[in-house]
XYZ file of C-alpha atoms in Angstrom:
622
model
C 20.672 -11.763 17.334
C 19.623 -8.063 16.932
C 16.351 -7.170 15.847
C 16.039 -5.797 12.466
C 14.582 -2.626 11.356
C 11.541 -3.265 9.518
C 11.620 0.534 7.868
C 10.774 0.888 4.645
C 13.834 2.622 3.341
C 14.461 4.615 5.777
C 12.285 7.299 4.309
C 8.922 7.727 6.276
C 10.726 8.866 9.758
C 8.435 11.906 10.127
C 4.847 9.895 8.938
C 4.929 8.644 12.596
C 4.504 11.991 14.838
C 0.616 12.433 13.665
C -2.211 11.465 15.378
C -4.234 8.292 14.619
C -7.903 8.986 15.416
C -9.946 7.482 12.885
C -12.786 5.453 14.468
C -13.284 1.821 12.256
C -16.794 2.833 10.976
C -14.939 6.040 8.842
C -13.676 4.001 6.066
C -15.758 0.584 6.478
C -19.488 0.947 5.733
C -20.374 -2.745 6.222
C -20.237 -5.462 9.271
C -18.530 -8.934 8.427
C -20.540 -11.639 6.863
C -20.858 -14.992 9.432
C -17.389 -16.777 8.339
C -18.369 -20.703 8.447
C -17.518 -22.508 11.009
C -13.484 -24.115 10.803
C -12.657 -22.118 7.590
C -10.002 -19.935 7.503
C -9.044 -16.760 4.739
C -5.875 -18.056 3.348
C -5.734 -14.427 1.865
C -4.681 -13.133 5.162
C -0.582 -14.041 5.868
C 1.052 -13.587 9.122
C 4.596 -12.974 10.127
C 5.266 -15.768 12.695
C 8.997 -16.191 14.295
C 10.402 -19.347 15.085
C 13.332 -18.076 16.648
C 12.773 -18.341 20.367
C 14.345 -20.738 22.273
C 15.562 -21.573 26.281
C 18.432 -23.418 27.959
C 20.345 -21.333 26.786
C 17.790 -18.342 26.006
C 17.250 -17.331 22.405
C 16.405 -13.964 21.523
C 14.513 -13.296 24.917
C 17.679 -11.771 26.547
C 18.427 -9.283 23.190
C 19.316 -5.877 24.564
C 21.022 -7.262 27.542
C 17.956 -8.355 29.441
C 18.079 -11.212 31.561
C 15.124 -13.789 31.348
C 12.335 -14.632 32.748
C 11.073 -11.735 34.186
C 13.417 -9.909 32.315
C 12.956 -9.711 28.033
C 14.043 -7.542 25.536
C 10.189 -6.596 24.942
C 8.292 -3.720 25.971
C 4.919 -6.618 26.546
C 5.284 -9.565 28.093
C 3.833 -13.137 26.815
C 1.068 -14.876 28.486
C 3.004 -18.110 28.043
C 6.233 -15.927 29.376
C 9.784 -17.085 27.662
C 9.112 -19.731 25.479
C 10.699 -22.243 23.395
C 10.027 -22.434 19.224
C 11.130 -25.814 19.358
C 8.185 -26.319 21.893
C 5.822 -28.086 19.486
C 3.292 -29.799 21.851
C 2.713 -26.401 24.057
C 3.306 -23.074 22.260
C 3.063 -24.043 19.203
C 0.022 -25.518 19.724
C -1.336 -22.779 21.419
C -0.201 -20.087 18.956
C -1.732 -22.084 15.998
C -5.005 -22.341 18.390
C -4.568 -18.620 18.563
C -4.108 -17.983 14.813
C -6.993 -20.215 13.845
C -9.141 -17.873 16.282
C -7.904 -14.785 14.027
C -9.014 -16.550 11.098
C -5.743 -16.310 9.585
C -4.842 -19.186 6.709
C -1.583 -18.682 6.490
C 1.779 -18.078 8.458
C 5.081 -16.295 6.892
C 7.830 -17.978 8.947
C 10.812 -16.046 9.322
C 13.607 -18.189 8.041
C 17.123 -17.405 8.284
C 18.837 -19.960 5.452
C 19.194 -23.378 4.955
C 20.572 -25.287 8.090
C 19.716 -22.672 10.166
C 18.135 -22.498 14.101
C 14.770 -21.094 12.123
C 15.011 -24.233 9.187
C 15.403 -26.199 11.930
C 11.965 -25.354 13.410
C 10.275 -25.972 9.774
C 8.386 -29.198 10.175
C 7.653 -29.345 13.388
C 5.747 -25.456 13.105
C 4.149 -27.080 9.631
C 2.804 -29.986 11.975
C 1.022 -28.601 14.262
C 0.047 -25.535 11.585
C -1.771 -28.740 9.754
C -3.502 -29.798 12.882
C -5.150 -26.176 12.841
C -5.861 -26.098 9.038
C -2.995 -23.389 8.686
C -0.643 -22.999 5.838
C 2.596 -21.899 5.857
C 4.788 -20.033 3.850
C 8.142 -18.336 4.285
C 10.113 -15.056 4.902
C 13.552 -15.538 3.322
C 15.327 -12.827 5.702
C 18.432 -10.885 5.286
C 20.781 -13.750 6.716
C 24.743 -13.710 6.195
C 25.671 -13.761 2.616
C 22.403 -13.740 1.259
C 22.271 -12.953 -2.330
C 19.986 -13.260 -5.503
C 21.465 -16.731 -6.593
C 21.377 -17.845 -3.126
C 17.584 -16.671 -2.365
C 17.608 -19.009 -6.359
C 18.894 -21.682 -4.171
C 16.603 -21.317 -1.040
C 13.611 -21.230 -2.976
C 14.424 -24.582 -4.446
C 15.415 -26.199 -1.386
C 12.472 -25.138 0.407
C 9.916 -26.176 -2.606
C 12.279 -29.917 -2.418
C 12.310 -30.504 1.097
C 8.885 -28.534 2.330
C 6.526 -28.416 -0.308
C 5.092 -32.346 -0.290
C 3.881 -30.909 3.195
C -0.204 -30.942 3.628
C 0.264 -27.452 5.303
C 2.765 -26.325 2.486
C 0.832 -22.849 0.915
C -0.113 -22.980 -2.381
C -2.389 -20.396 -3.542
C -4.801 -21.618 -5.760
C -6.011 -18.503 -7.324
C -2.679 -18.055 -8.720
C -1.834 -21.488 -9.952
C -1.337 -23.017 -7.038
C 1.889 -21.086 -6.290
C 3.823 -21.005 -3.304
C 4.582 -17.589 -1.527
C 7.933 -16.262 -0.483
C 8.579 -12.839 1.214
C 11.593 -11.649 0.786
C 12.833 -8.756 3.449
C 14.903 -6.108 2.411
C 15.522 -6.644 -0.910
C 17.033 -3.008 -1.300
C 20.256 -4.640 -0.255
C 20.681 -6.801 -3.382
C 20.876 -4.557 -6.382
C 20.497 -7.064 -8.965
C 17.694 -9.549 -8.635
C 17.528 -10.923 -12.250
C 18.365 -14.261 -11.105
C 15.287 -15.092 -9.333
C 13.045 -13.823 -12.807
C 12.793 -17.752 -13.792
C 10.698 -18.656 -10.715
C 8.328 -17.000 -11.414
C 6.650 -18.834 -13.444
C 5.852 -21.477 -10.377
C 6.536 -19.483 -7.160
C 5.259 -16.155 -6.204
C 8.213 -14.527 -4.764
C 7.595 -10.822 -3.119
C 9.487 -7.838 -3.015
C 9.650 -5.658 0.140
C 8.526 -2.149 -1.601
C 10.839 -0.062 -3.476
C 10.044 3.295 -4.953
C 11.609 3.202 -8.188
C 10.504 -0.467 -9.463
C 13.670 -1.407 -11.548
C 13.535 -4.730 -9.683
C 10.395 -5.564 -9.337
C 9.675 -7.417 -12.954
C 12.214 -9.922 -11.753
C 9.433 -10.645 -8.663
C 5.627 -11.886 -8.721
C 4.398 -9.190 -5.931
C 5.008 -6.669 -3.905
C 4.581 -5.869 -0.108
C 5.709 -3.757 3.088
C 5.907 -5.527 6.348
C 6.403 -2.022 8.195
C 4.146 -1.182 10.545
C 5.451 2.488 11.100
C 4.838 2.967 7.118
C 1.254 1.253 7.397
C 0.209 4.134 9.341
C -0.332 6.354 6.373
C 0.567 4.058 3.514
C 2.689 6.115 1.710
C 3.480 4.803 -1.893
C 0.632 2.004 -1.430
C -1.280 3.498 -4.295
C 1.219 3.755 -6.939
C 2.424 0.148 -5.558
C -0.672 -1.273 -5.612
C -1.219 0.798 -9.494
C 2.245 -1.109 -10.711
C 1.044 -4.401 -9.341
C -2.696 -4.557 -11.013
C -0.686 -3.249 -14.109
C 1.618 -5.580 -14.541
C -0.451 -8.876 -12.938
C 1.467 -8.963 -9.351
C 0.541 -9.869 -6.173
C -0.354 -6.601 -3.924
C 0.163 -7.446 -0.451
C 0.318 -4.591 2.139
C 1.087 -5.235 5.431
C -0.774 -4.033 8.878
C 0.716 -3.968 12.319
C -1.340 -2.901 15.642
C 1.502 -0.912 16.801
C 5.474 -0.286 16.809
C 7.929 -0.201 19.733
C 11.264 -1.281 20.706
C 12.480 0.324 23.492
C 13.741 -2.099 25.441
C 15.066 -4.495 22.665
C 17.263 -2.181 21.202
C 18.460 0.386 24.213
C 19.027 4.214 23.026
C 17.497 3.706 18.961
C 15.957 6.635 17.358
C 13.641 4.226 15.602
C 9.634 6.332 15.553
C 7.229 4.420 18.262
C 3.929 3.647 16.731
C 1.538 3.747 19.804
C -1.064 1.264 20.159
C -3.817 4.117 21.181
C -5.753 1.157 22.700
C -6.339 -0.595 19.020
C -7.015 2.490 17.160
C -3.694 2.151 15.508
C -4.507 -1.119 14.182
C -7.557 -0.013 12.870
C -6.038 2.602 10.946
C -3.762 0.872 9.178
C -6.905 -2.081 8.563
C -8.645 0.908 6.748
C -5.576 2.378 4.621
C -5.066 -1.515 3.352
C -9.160 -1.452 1.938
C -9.459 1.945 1.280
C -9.752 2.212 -2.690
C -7.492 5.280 -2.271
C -4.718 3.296 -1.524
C -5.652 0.249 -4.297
C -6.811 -2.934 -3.662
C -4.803 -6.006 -2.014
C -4.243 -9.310 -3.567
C -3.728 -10.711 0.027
C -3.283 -8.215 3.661
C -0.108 -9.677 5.603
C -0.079 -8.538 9.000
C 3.184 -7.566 11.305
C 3.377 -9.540 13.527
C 2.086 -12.675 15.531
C 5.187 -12.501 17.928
C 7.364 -10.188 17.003
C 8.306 -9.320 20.822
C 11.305 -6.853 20.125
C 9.625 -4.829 17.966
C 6.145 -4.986 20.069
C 4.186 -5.342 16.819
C 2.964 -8.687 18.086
C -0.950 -9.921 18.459
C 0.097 -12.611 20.373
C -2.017 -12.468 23.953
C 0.445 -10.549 26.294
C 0.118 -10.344 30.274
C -2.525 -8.260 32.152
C 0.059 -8.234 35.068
C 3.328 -9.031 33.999
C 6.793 -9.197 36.177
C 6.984 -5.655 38.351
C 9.651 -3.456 37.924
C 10.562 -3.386 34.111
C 7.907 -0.805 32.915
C 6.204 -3.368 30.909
C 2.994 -2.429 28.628
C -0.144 -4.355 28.722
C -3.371 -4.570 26.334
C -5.854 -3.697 29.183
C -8.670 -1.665 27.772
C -7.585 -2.013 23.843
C -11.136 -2.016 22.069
C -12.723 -1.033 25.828
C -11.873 -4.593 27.141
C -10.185 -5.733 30.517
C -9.551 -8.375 31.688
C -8.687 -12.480 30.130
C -10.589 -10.527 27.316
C -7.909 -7.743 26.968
C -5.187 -9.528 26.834
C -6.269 -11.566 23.303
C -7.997 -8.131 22.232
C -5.537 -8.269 19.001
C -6.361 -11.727 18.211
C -10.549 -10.515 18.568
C -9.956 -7.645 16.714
C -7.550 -9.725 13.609
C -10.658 -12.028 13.028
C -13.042 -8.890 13.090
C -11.140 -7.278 9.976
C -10.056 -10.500 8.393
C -13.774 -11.437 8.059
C -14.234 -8.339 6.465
C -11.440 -8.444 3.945
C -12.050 -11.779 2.959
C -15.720 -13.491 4.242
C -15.609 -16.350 4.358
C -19.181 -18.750 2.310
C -20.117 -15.306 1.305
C -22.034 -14.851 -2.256
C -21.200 -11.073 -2.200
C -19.675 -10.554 -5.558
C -16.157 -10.067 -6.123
C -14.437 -6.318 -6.682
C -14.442 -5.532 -9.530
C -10.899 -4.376 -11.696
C -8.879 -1.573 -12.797
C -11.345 2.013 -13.054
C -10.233 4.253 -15.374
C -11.317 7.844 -15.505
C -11.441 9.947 -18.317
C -11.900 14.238 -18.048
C -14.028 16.028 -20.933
C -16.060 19.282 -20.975
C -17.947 19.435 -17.687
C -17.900 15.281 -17.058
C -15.717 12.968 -16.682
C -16.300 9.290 -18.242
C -15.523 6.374 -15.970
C -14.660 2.397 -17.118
C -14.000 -0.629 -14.979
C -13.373 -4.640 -15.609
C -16.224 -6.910 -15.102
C -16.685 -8.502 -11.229
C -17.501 -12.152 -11.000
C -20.931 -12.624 -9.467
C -22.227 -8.728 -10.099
C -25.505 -7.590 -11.421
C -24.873 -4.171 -11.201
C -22.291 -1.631 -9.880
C -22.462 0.883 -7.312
C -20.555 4.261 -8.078
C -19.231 6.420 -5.639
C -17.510 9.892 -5.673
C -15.558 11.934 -3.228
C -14.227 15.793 -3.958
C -10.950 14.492 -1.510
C -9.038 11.453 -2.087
C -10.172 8.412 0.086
C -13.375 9.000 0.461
C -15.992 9.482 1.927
C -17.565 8.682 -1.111
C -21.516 9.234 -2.080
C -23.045 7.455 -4.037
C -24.104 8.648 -7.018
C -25.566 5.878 -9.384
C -25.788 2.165 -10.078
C -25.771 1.068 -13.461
C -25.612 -2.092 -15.148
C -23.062 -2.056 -17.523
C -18.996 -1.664 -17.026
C -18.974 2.784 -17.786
C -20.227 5.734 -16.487
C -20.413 9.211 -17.270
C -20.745 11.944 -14.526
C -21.813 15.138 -15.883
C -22.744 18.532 -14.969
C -19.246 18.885 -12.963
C -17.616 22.226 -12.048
C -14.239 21.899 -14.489
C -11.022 22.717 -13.238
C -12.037 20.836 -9.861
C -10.541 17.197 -9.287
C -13.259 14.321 -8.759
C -12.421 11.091 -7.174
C -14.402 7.765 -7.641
C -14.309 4.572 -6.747
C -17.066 1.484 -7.769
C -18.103 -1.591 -5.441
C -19.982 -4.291 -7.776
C -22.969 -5.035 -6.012
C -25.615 -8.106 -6.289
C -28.522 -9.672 -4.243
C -26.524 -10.221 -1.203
C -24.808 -6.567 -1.069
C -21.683 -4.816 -2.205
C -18.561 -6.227 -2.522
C -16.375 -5.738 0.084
C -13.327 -4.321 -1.878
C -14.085 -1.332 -4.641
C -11.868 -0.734 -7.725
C -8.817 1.198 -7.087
C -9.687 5.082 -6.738
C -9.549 6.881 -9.698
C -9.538 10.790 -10.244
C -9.655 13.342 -13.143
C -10.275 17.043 -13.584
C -12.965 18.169 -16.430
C -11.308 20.846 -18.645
C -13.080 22.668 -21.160
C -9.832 23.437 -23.851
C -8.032 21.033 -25.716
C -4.687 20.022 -24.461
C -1.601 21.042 -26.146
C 0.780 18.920 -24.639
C 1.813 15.957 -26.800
C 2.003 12.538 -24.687
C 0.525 14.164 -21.305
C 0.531 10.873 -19.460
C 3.200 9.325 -20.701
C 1.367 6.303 -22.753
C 3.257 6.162 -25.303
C 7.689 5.652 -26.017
C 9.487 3.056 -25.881
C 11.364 0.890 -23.155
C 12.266 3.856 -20.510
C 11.458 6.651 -22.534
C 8.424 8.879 -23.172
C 7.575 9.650 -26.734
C 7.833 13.826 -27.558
C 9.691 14.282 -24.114
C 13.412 14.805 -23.500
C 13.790 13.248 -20.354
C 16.711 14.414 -17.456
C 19.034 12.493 -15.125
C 16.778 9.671 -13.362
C 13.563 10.897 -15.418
C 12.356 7.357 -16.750
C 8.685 6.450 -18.310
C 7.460 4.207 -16.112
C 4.557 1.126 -15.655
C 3.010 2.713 -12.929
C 0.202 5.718 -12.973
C -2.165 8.382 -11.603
C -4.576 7.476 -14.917
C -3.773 5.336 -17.865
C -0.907 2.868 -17.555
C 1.813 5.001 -17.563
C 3.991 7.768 -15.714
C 6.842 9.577 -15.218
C 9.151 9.063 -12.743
C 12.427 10.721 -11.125
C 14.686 9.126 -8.893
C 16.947 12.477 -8.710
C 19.719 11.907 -6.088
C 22.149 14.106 -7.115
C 22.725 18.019 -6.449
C 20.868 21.019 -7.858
C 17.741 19.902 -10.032
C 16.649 17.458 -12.978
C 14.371 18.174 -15.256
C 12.192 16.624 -18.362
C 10.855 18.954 -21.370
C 8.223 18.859 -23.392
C 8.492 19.974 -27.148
C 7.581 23.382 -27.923
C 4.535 24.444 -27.585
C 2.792 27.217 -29.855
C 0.136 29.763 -27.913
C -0.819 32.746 -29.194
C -0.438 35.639 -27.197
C -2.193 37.745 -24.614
C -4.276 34.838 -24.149
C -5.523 33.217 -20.893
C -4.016 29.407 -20.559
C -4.591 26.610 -17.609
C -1.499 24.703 -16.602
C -1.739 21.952 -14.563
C -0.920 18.238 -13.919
C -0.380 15.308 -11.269
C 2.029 15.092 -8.800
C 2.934 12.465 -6.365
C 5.973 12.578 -3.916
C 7.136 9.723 -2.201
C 9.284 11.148 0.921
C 8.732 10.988 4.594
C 11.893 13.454 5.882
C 12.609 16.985 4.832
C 10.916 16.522 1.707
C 11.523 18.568 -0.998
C 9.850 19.917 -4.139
C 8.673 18.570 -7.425
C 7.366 21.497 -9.818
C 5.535 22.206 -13.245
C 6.121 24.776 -14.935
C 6.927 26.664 -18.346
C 10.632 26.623 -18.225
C 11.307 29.824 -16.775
C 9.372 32.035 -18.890
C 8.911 35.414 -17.694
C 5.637 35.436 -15.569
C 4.508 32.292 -15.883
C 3.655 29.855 -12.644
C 5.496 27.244 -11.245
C 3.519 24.692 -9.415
C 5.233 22.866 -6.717
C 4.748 20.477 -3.686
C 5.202 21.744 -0.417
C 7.460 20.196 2.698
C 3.880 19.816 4.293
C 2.496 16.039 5.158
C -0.735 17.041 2.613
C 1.804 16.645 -0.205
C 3.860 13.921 0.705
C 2.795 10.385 -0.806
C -0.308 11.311 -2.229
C -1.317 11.941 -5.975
C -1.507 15.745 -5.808
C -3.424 18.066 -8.447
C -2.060 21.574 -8.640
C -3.440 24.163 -11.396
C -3.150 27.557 -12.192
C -3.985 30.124 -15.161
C -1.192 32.384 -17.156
C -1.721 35.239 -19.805
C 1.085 34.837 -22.090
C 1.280 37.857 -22.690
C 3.756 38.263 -25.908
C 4.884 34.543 -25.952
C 4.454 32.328 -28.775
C 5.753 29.394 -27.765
C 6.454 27.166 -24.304
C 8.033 24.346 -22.905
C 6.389 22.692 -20.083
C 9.378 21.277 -17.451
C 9.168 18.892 -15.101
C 11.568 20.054 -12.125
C 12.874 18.092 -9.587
C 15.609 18.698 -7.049
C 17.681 16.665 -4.630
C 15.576 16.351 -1.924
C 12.380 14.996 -3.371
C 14.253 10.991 -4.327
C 11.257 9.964 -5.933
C 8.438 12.230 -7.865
C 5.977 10.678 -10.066
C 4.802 13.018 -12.517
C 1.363 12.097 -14.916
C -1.644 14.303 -17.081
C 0.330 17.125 -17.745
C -1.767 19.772 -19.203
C -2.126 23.233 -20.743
C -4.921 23.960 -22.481
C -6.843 27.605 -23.536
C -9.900 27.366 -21.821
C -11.400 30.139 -23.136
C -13.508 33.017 -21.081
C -17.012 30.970 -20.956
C -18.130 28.838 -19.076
C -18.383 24.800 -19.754
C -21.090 23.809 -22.315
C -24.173 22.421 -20.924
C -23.685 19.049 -21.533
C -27.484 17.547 -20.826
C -29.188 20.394 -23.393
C -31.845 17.685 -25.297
C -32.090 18.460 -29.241
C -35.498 20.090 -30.514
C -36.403 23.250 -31.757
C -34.933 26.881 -31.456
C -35.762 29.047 -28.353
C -38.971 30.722 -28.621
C -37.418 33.218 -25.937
C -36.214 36.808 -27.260
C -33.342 37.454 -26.163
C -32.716 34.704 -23.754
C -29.578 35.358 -22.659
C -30.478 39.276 -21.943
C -27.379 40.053 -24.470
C -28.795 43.192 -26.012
C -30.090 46.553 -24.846
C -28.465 48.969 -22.679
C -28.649 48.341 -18.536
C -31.993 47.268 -19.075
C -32.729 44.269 -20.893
C-alpha cells in the first residue's frame, strides 16, 4: 500500500524552502506546570498506524525495499520491523511510549470496515486501556469511500467500539466521540454526515472555501509540511470559534519520504535537530494563528513519511543512508533516540497542564478602530480575576504588555492612526496567566468616517453581502479578520472577478484614505488580490504581492488619493486566477481631513489661560 500524501491541497509547495530558526522561548513565555503523576491531556490526539505487519511484511517493504535491514523509511525503529498485530510487545511498548508523551488519546488510521487496520481495533484499544489511553479514529481515504459510507462507518464503529473503556469520548463536548476524516476534498458533497453531529464530532481535513464544513463538528490539518507556517490556521481557527467547532491543528517534528516513495517531488521538512517541531508547537499556541480546541500531532509511526516520534535507532543497518535523532534538543545517546517523545510531553504540558488552577483562555477578542484608539472586548475566562493585555505593531507577537484590567474591555488610546495594532489577552489569576490568549485581533485607528456601506460584510443574507454586488465565486462568508463576517473569492477561472460597492459620493479635490484587509491563502505562484476604485483615473490600487509576507496572512494595505474632479466611486474588490482563495474584510475610505487625530485624554475644565497657545497668529514670530 502506497503512502499517501498528507498535503493540504496541494497548495503550500513553496511554504517549505524557508528556514525554521525560531528558538522555543520566542513565542512561549512560560515553563510547564508539574502534570500529576499518571494523568494524561486527552486534549492532545495522535496519529497512530496499525498497519504494520510480518510474515509476509506489511508496509515495511513499500518502495521496493526489502526488510529487515531494508524499509521504505528514511529512520529506522528501535524495535526494527514490527508487527501491529503484536499486542503483548509493540503495542505495549508504544502505549508505554505515548503515556511518557502525555498524550490521552490515539487517532488510529482505519481503512473501512473488515479491513487489515479494523482488524487491529481491539486489541490496540486493550492495551491503550492498560496505559489510560483513549482512542479514536482516522476514517482514511479507502476504496469507495463516500459520504454515506463514512454515515455507515461512523455507526459501525460507535456499535461495535464504543462500549470500550478506552473508547474517546470528550467530555467537554458532551461526551462525543472524535473522528478524523482525511481528505475530505475528494467527496464533494458531505451533507449526509450533517445528522451526526449532534452525538459525534466528526472533523474535516481543512478546506479553504468552507462550503462543507457546516455538515462537520471541527476542523483540522494533519500536514506537517503546512504546520510549518500555518497558512489558513487563523481564518480556520476564526470559522471554527464562530460557528462552535472543534479547532484542531496538527504538528509534526519533521517531513520526509525519500525512500518510501522513490523519485516524488513531495517538499522535505527537515528535522533541524527538533527545531522544526518546535516551530510548528509555537504556530499551534500562538494567538496569531487562533486558539486550538485540541493539538493533534503527525505522527507516532508514520515511518514512510518520517513524521514519526516513535524512538528510532542511534545506529541502524549500514548501507541504506538511514537518518538518526542523535543530537535533536543537544542529546546523544539512549536519550536521543526518544528525544521526540521528551520533547511531545514538554509542549503537551504546556498546552494543556495537567492539576493546574491557572485560569482558562479566555474567548473571542474583538477590536474596534476610532479616532486615535482602538476599543477591545473579549468573553469571560473561567477561573480569572483579571486579564492581561498585550499588543504587538506585527502580527504574532511579541506582544507587551500594556495593562490588566478587571473587567471584559479595553480601550488603548493615544495611537498613531493609520497604523495597524495587534492584541491579544491571557486571563490571568493567583497562580499566573493562562496558557492560551484569545485569538489575535487587529484594527487601524482612523480619524474620518467611513463611507463604505457594509465594510465587513456583517450584514446580507445567506451568501450575499448587503449593498455589494458580488462577482463569480465572491460569497459573504462566516469567517473574519474582525466581526463575524467576510468576503471571500474562490476565483478559478481566467482573467479577474470582482465585487462592487455602491456608489460612493466625495467631493472633489479632496484628500481620501483607502484601505482594507486582505488575506491570501496560496502557497505556489501566488497571485494578486487588489482594492481599488474601479479604475478611476489616478486613483490606487492596492494589491498583494507574489512575496511569502503576503501569502496566508491577514494583510493591511492603505493609501491616500486626491480626487481630484470626481464625485463619485466604486470601491472593487479584484481578484484574478491565480490567487484561488482571497478573503477580503474592513474595507474603508474615509476623508481624514489635514489635522491631526484629536487628543483623546484632554480632561474637561476651564478655557486656556494661554494667549495664543497654538502660536496661530503673528507673522514669523509668534
Amino acid at each position: 500500500m502506497k503512502t499517501h500524501k498528507r498535503l493540504w491541497n496541494a497548495v503550500i509547495a513553496l511554504l517549505v524552502v524557508f528556514t525554521l530558526a525560531a528558538p522555543a522561548s520566542q513565542a512561549i513565555n512560560h515553563l510547564p506546570e508539574a502534570r500529576a503523576a499518571g494523568t494524561l491531556s486527552t486534549k492532545a490526539h495522535i496519529f497512530y498506524y496499525p498497519w504494520y505487519g510480518l510474515e509476509p511484511y506489511r508496509h515495511w517493504d513499500q518502495g521496493g525495499h526489502t526488510p529487515p535491514d531494508d524499509i521504505g523509511a528514511n529512520f529506522y525503529p528501535v524495535l526494527g520491523p514490527y508487527d501491529s498485530g503484536d499486542f503483548a510487545g509493540a503495542v505495549t511498548t508504544h502505549m508505554q511510549q505515548i503515556q511518557l508523551a502525555g498524550v490521552g488519546v490515539i487517532v488510529l488510521s482505519w481503512w473501512g470496515q473488515g479491513s487489515y487496520e479494523d482488524g487491529m481495533v481491539t486489541g490496540v484499544m486493550d492495551i491503550a486501556n492498560q496505559y489510560g489511553i483513549k482512542v479514536a479514529f482516522h476514517i482514511e481515504p479507502y476504496g469507495g469511500r463516500t459520504a454515506n459510507s463514512v454515515v455507515s462507518d461512523v455507526n459501525y464503529i460507535n456499535t461495535r467500539y464504543g462500549s470500550h473503556p478506552a473508547y474517546y469520548r470528550d467530555a467537554e463536548h458532551d461526551n462525543r466521540p472524535a473522528f478524523y476524516v482525511f481528505e475530505t476534498y475528494r467527496i464533494a458533497d458531505w451533507s449526509p454526515i450533517a445528522p451526526l453531529k449532534s452525538t459525534n464530532i466528526i472533523l474535516q481535513q481543512t478546506a479553504e472555501e468552507f462550503t462543507q464544513t457546516p455538515n462537520f463538528g471541527g476542523l483540522y490539518t494533519y500536514d506537517g509540511i503546512a504546520g510549518t507556517f500555518a497558512p489558513g490556521w487563523a481564518v480556520a481557527s476564526a470559522y471554527a470559534q464562530a460557528h462552535d467547532l472543534v479547532w484542531a491543528p496538527s504538528v509534526a517534528p519533521g517531513y520526509l519520504d525519500d525512500r518510501a516513495v522513490p523519485g516524488n517531488t513531495t517538499p522535505t521538512i527537515d528535522r533541524q535537530n527538533g527545531a522544526a517541531y518546535d516551530q510548528e508547537w509555537q504556530n499551534a499556541l500562538n494567538p496569531a494563528n487562533g486558539q486550538p480546541t485540541w493539538i493533534s500531532i503527525t505522527s507516532f509511526n508514520e515511518w514512510h513519511e518520517g513524521s514519526q516520534i516513535e524512538p528510532a535507532r542511534n545506529t541502524p543497518p549500514g548501507g541504506h543512508g538511514y537518518l538518526t535523532y542523535l543530537n535533536a534538543y543537544g542529546l546523544t545517546g539512549s536519550a536521543a533516540q526518544s528525544a521526540y517523545i521528551t520533547r511531545t510531553r514538554y509542549w503537551v504540558d504546556i498546552f494543556d497542564p495537567q492539576g493546574s488552577t491557572r485560569p482558562q483562555a479566555p474567548g473571542r477578542l474583538i477590536a474596534t478602530a476610532g479616532n486615535g484608539q482602538i476599543g477591545l472586548t473579549w468573553e469571560v475566562a473561567s477561573g480569572a480575576t483579571s486579564y492581561n493585555v498585550k499588543r504587538s505593531t506585527v502580527s504574532g507577537g511579541p506582544y507587551t504588555p500594556i495593562s490588566t484590567v478587571a473587567g471584559t474591555n479595553f480601550t488603548d488610546a493615544d495611537l498613531t492612526n493609520g497604523t495597524p495594532y495587534y492584541y491579544a489577552v491571557w486571563a490571568v489569576n493567583s497562580s499566573g496567566e493562562s496558557v492560551l490568549a484569545t485569538n489575535e485581533a487587529s484594527a487601524v485607528p482612523l480619524s474620518g468616517t467611513n463611507l463604505v456601506p457594509n465594510p465587513g460584510f456583517e450584514t446580507g443574507s445567506a451568501g450575499n453581502a448587503a449593498n455589494w454586488a458580488e462577482g463569480t465565486q465572491h460569497t459573504r462568508i462566516g469567517t473574519f479578520k474582525n466581526g463575524s463576517w467576510s468576503l471571500v473569492s474562490n476565483y478559478t477561472g481566467t482573467g479577474t472577478a470582482q465585487t462592487l460597492s455602491p456608489a460612493i459620493a466625495v467631493s472633489p479635490n479632496t484628500t481620501y484614505t483607502l484601505s482594507g484587509w486582505i488575506y491570501v491563502f496560496k502557497g505556489t505562484n501566488p497571485g494578486r488580490a487588489c482594492i481599488d476604485l474601479n479604475g478611476v483615473s489616478g486613483s490606487p490600487q492596492l494589491c498583494t504581492t507574489t512575496d511569502m509576507s503576503q501569502i496566508s496572512a491577514w494583510k493591511y494595505l492603505s493609501e491616500t488619493w486626491n480626487s481630484g474632479s470626481n464625485t463619485s466611486v466604486t470601491v472593487r474588490l479584484l481578484t484574478d486566477s491565480n490567487p484561488y482563495t482571497t478573503w477580503f474584510d474592513d474595507i474603508r475610505l474615509s476623508n481624514e481631513g489635514s489635522l491631526p487625530p484629536s487628543p483623546t485624554n484632554t480632561p474637561s475644565g476651564s478655557s486656556n489661560l494661554v494667549l495664543n497657545p497654538g502660536f496661530e497668529t503673528a507673522g514669523n514670530t509668534a
